[in-house]
Amino acid sequence: MADDTTTPGDRDDSGLSGGAGESGNFGDSGNSDNSGNEDGLHFNDADLDAAMADFEREFDQSQASPNQGSQGPDSGFGQDDTLFAGDSTGESTDQPETQQSIEASFDDELQGLLGNKAKAAAIITRLTSAELLAAFCQLSDISAVCIDDPQGAVAVLRNLDGDSPEAAAKDLTTVVSGMPAILTVNRADKLEATLFLQGQAGEQFAPPILFASAAPFVEDLMLGITPLEDILSDRKSFDSADLDHDGALAVLAKHTRFGRGNSSIS
């Protein structure tokens, strides 16, 4: 029994010997690391500090470059952006004009469909001179192109808004007292023909009756078959806008001078 038991002293000795062995192994591992540093296989503190310094310097340069490109006054990006902005501004100068023209044309067409603006309006007279009719229009403050025709001069009105055509016929027959005139208007594709005398609206005519007794181009003009420009191209015409007050009086004097004996207007 005494031989099989182990004394505390024996267990302590074996434990210490084992600990010494382990500490010897740790010592060997430390020696191998030191030998590795001597062979150049691992960074030492000085090499690590130098590598970190280089890395930080490269990182700072890479961070500074984008900032200079976007914020610097001479950066390429800023110049391209300015050039692009200039190009877009140059292109936009013509854009509003085209857009406004389209919008104005659409608005005129819409007002014509609604009847708020006449598509065409003309004053038909029995005057043999379109120049004389243009003078009368100028004195009546009417903007119109007056066209010669053997059946009677016709004034094609420019102001088509609202009741402006009716106001023009009223003013013309008021200024030229005793001269009858027929106003024909196309509103929303509906034709109307009204006789005016002494500034008052009178009898109305059916369009077929009017067209049968008026100049041939009146029907084409009022129905939109022939543009005004085409009608003016082969007919003699006078614009009231080309005359001032004195010019209109001179035209009146010219057309009444030879008729003083019988007090007629030719």
Short mmCIF file of C-alpha atoms in Angstrom, two decimals:
data_model
loop_
_atom_site.label_atom_id
_atom_site.label_comp_id
_atom_site.label_asym_id
_atom_site.label_seq_id
_atom_site.Cartn_x
_atom_site.Cartn_y
_atom_site.Cartn_z
CA MET A 1 0.00 0.00 0.00
CA ALA A 2 2.82 2.34 0.81
CA ASP A 3 4.39 1.74 -2.61
CA ASP A 4 1.20 2.50 -4.63
CA THR A 5 0.45 5.89 -3.04
CA THR A 6 1.95 9.06 -4.36
CA THR A 7 3.12 11.68 -2.02
CA PRO A 8 2.34 15.37 -2.53
CA GLY A 9 5.95 16.01 -3.03
CA ASP A 10 6.12 13.68 -5.98
CA ARG A 11 3.09 15.41 -7.72
CA ASP A 12 4.69 18.83 -7.25
CA ASP A 13 7.91 17.68 -8.84
CA SER A 14 6.16 16.29 -11.90
CA GLY A 15 4.11 19.45 -12.28
CA LEU A 16 7.14 21.66 -12.15
CA SER A 17 8.96 19.53 -14.67
CA GLY A 18 6.01 19.73 -17.04
CA GLY A 19 5.86 23.50 -16.63
CA ALA A 20 9.51 23.77 -17.32
CA GLY A 21 9.05 21.83 -20.53
CA GLU A 22 6.26 24.10 -21.71
CA SER A 23 8.22 27.20 -20.86
CA GLY A 24 11.09 25.77 -22.82
CA ASN A 25 8.84 25.40 -25.88
CA PHE A 26 7.65 29.06 -25.61
CA GLY A 27 11.26 30.07 -25.41
CA ASP A 28 12.00 28.20 -28.63
CA SER A 29 9.05 29.89 -30.37
CA GLY A 30 10.30 33.31 -29.39
CA ASN A 31 13.73 32.46 -30.72
CA SER A 32 12.24 31.40 -34.08
CA ASP A 33 10.43 34.78 -34.39
CA ASN A 34 13.61 36.65 -33.74
CA SER A 35 15.42 34.60 -36.33
CA GLY A 36 12.59 35.38 -38.80
CA ASN A 37 13.12 39.12 -38.34
CA GLU A 38 16.79 38.67 -38.90
CA ASP A 39 16.04 36.87 -42.21
CA GLY A 40 13.83 39.83 -43.41
CA LEU A 41 10.63 37.76 -43.68
CA HIS A 42 8.63 40.09 -41.36
CA PHE A 43 8.29 43.91 -40.88
CA ASN A 44 10.00 45.42 -37.95
CA ASP A 45 8.66 48.56 -36.30
CA ALA A 46 10.65 50.97 -38.48
CA ASP A 47 9.53 49.31 -41.72
CA LEU A 48 5.91 49.31 -40.57
CA ASP A 49 6.02 53.00 -39.69
CA ALA A 50 7.50 53.88 -43.09
CA ALA A 51 4.88 51.83 -44.96
CA MET A 52 2.06 53.44 -43.03
CA ALA A 53 3.46 56.91 -43.75
CA ASP A 54 3.60 56.17 -47.51
CA PHE A 55 0.06 54.82 -47.46
CA GLU A 56 -1.27 57.87 -45.63
CA ARG A 57 0.48 60.20 -48.11
CA GLU A 58 -1.01 58.40 -51.13
CA PHE A 59 -4.44 58.39 -49.52
CA ASP A 60 -4.30 62.14 -48.88
CA GLN A 61 -3.29 62.81 -52.51
CA SER A 62 -6.12 60.65 -53.86
CA GLN A 63 -8.63 62.48 -51.66
CA ALA A 64 -7.34 65.91 -52.70
CA SER A 65 -7.50 65.27 -56.48
CA PRO A 66 -11.33 64.95 -56.81
CA ASN A 67 -11.83 68.03 -54.66
CA GLN A 68 -9.55 70.08 -56.89
CA GLY A 69 -11.34 68.85 -60.01
CA SER A 70 -14.78 69.84 -58.75
CA GLN A 71 -13.90 73.00 -56.85
CA GLY A 72 -10.81 74.41 -58.53
CA PRO A 73 -11.34 77.41 -60.84
CA ASP A 74 -9.26 75.80 -63.62
CA SER A 75 -10.60 72.26 -63.36
CA GLY A 76 -11.60 70.49 -66.55
CA PHE A 77 -14.98 69.55 -65.17
CA GLY A 78 -15.84 73.16 -64.42
CA GLN A 79 -14.88 74.24 -67.95
CA ASP A 80 -16.91 71.49 -69.59
CA ASP A 81 -19.85 72.34 -67.38
CA THR A 82 -19.59 76.01 -68.38
CA LEU A 83 -19.34 75.16 -72.07
CA PHE A 84 -22.33 72.86 -71.80
CA ALA A 85 -24.31 75.54 -70.01
CA GLY A 86 -23.39 78.02 -72.73
CA ASP A 87 -24.47 75.61 -75.46
CA SER A 88 -27.79 74.95 -73.80
CA THR A 89 -28.36 78.66 -73.37
CA GLY A 90 -27.60 79.25 -77.04
CA GLU A 91 -30.05 76.58 -78.11
CA SER A 92 -32.78 77.96 -75.88
CA THR A 93 -32.73 81.42 -77.54
CA ASP A 94 -34.63 80.12 -80.55
CA GLN A 95 -36.86 77.81 -78.59
CA PRO A 96 -39.15 80.37 -76.94
CA GLU A 97 -39.84 82.08 -80.29
CA THR A 98 -40.97 78.84 -81.89
CA GLN A 99 -42.98 77.88 -78.83
CA GLN A 100 -44.70 81.26 -78.69
CA SER A 101 -45.55 81.07 -82.38
CA ILE A 102 -47.15 77.65 -81.92
CA GLU A 103 -49.06 78.79 -78.84
CA ALA A 104 -50.31 81.94 -80.60
CA SER A 105 -51.47 79.95 -83.62
CA PHE A 106 -53.23 77.43 -81.39
CA ASP A 107 -54.90 80.19 -79.38
CA ASP A 108 -56.16 81.91 -82.55
CA GLU A 109 -57.54 78.63 -83.85
CA LEU A 110 -59.23 77.89 -80.54
CA GLN A 111 -60.82 81.34 -80.33
CA GLY A 112 -62.02 80.93 -83.91
CA LEU A 113 -63.66 77.60 -83.10
CA LEU A 114 -65.34 79.09 -80.03
CA GLY A 115 -66.60 82.08 -82.01
CA ASN A 116 -64.74 84.59 -79.83
CA LYS A 117 -62.64 85.60 -82.82
CA ALA A 118 -63.84 85.73 -86.41
CA LYS A 119 -61.94 83.62 -88.93
CA ALA A 120 -62.49 86.27 -91.61
CA ALA A 121 -64.38 89.53 -92.02
CA ALA A 122 -64.81 91.95 -94.92
CA ILE A 123 -66.77 95.10 -95.74
CA ILE A 124 -68.24 95.12 -99.24
CA THR A 125 -68.96 98.48 -100.87
CA ARG A 126 -69.97 99.87 -104.26
CA LEU A 127 -66.95 102.16 -104.46
CA THR A 128 -64.98 101.76 -107.68
CA SER A 129 -61.64 102.65 -106.04
CA ALA A 130 -59.89 100.59 -103.40
CA GLU A 131 -57.58 103.54 -102.76
CA LEU A 132 -60.56 105.70 -101.84
CA LEU A 133 -61.91 102.96 -99.57
CA ALA A 134 -58.49 102.73 -97.88
CA ALA A 135 -58.61 106.48 -97.23
CA PHE A 136 -62.07 106.16 -95.69
CA CYS A 137 -60.80 103.30 -93.50
CA GLN A 138 -57.87 105.39 -92.32
CA LEU A 139 -60.14 108.29 -91.38
CA SER A 140 -62.41 105.82 -89.56
CA ASP A 141 -59.44 104.29 -87.69
CA ILE A 142 -59.94 100.91 -89.35
CA SER A 143 -57.01 98.61 -90.19
CA ALA A 144 -57.78 96.88 -93.48
CA VAL A 145 -56.46 95.86 -96.87
CA CYS A 146 -58.72 97.25 -99.59
CA ILE A 147 -58.97 95.33 -102.87
CA ASP A 148 -60.13 96.68 -106.21
CA ASP A 149 -62.96 94.96 -108.07
CA PRO A 150 -65.37 96.14 -110.81
CA GLN A 151 -68.34 95.11 -108.66
CA GLY A 152 -67.12 97.24 -105.75
CA ALA A 153 -64.05 97.65 -103.56
CA VAL A 154 -63.75 95.31 -100.58
CA ALA A 155 -62.03 96.03 -97.26
CA VAL A 156 -60.57 92.91 -95.62
CA LEU A 157 -60.45 93.61 -91.89
CA ARG A 158 -57.48 92.78 -89.66
CA ASN A 159 -59.07 93.17 -86.22
CA LEU A 160 -61.22 90.07 -85.78
CA ASP A 161 -61.57 89.94 -81.98
CA GLY A 162 -65.02 90.02 -80.42
CA ASP A 163 -67.39 92.46 -82.11
CA SER A 164 -64.60 94.47 -83.76
CA PRO A 165 -65.89 93.73 -87.31
CA GLU A 166 -69.33 95.14 -86.42
CA ALA A 167 -67.71 98.20 -84.83
CA ALA A 168 -65.66 98.79 -87.99
CA ALA A 169 -68.74 98.67 -90.24
CA LYS A 170 -70.55 101.03 -87.88
CA ASP A 171 -67.66 103.53 -87.83
CA LEU A 172 -67.15 103.45 -91.61
CA THR A 173 -70.80 104.12 -92.44
CA THR A 174 -70.89 106.85 -89.79
CA VAL A 175 -67.83 108.70 -91.13
CA VAL A 176 -68.97 108.30 -94.75
CA SER A 177 -72.56 109.36 -94.26
CA GLY A 178 -74.98 107.96 -96.81
CA MET A 179 -72.68 105.17 -98.03
CA PRO A 180 -74.16 101.68 -97.51
CA ALA A 181 -71.85 98.74 -96.80
CA ILE A 182 -72.34 95.04 -96.25
CA LEU A 183 -70.37 93.35 -93.48
CA THR A 184 -69.71 89.65 -93.93
CA VAL A 185 -68.22 87.64 -91.05
CA ASN A 186 -67.18 84.02 -90.61
CA ARG A 187 -67.46 83.00 -86.95
CA ALA A 188 -67.03 79.37 -85.99
CA ASP A 189 -67.68 78.40 -89.63
CA LYS A 190 -70.97 80.29 -89.62
CA LEU A 191 -71.35 83.04 -92.24
CA GLU A 192 -73.32 86.21 -91.59
CA ALA A 193 -73.95 89.16 -93.92
CA THR A 194 -75.47 92.39 -92.59
CA LEU A 195 -76.25 95.72 -94.27
CA PHE A 196 -74.97 98.82 -92.44
CA LEU A 197 -76.13 102.39 -93.12
CA GLN A 198 -75.56 105.55 -91.08
CA GLY A 199 -73.85 103.48 -88.40
CA GLN A 200 -76.84 101.19 -87.91
CA ALA A 201 -77.16 97.46 -88.63
CA GLY A 202 -80.06 96.62 -90.91
CA GLU A 203 -81.13 93.80 -93.18
CA GLN A 204 -79.31 90.48 -93.17
CA PHE A 205 -78.58 88.46 -96.30
CA ALA A 206 -78.16 84.77 -96.92
CA PRO A 207 -74.56 83.96 -97.97
CA PRO A 208 -75.55 82.61 -101.44
CA ILE A 209 -77.30 85.89 -102.28
CA LEU A 210 -74.31 87.90 -101.10
CA PHE A 211 -71.79 85.83 -103.05
CA ALA A 212 -73.83 86.16 -106.23
CA SER A 213 -73.60 89.95 -106.13
CA ALA A 214 -70.12 90.44 -104.61
CA ALA A 215 -66.63 90.18 -106.05
CA PRO A 216 -65.70 86.59 -107.01
CA PHE A 217 -62.87 86.34 -104.47
CA VAL A 218 -65.15 87.16 -101.52
CA GLU A 219 -66.60 83.66 -101.37
CA ASP A 220 -63.17 82.00 -101.53
CA LEU A 221 -61.86 84.33 -98.83
CA MET A 222 -64.76 83.89 -96.43
CA LEU A 223 -64.84 80.11 -96.79
CA GLY A 224 -61.08 79.82 -96.36
CA ILE A 225 -60.60 78.32 -99.81
CA THR A 226 -58.00 80.86 -100.96
CA PRO A 227 -55.55 82.65 -98.62
CA LEU A 228 -55.52 86.43 -98.66
CA GLU A 229 -51.92 86.44 -99.90
CA ASP A 230 -52.93 84.58 -103.05
CA ILE A 231 -55.81 86.97 -103.67
CA LEU A 232 -53.55 90.01 -103.30
CA SER A 233 -50.94 88.58 -105.65
CA ASP A 234 -53.01 89.23 -108.79
CA ARG A 235 -55.21 92.15 -107.71
CA LYS A 236 -54.63 95.83 -107.05
CA SER A 237 -54.85 96.65 -103.37
CA PHE A 238 -54.22 99.47 -100.91
CA ASP A 239 -53.44 99.24 -97.20
CA SER A 240 -55.01 101.75 -94.84
CA ALA A 241 -51.89 101.47 -92.66
CA ASP A 242 -49.85 103.06 -95.45
CA LEU A 243 -51.80 106.31 -95.14
CA ASP A 244 -51.77 108.95 -92.44
CA HIS A 245 -54.50 111.51 -91.88
CA ASP A 246 -53.10 114.02 -94.38
CA GLY A 247 -52.49 111.28 -96.93
CA ALA A 248 -56.08 110.10 -96.62
CA LEU A 249 -57.37 113.65 -97.18
CA ALA A 250 -55.14 113.95 -100.25
CA VAL A 251 -56.68 110.77 -101.68
CA LEU A 252 -60.16 112.17 -101.07
CA ALA A 253 -59.22 115.39 -102.85
CA LYS A 254 -57.88 113.45 -105.82
CA HIS A 255 -61.00 111.36 -106.25
CA THR A 256 -63.46 114.25 -105.81
CA ARG A 257 -61.64 116.92 -107.86
CA PHE A 258 -62.90 115.74 -111.23
CA GLY A 259 -66.41 115.22 -109.95
CA ARG A 260 -67.00 118.61 -108.41
CA GLY A 261 -69.38 119.59 -111.16
CA ASN A 262 -71.86 116.87 -110.27
CA SER A 263 -70.69 116.31 -106.65
CA SER A 264 -69.94 112.63 -107.18
CA ILE A 265 -67.26 110.38 -105.78
CA SER A 266 -65.57 108.10 -108.26
#
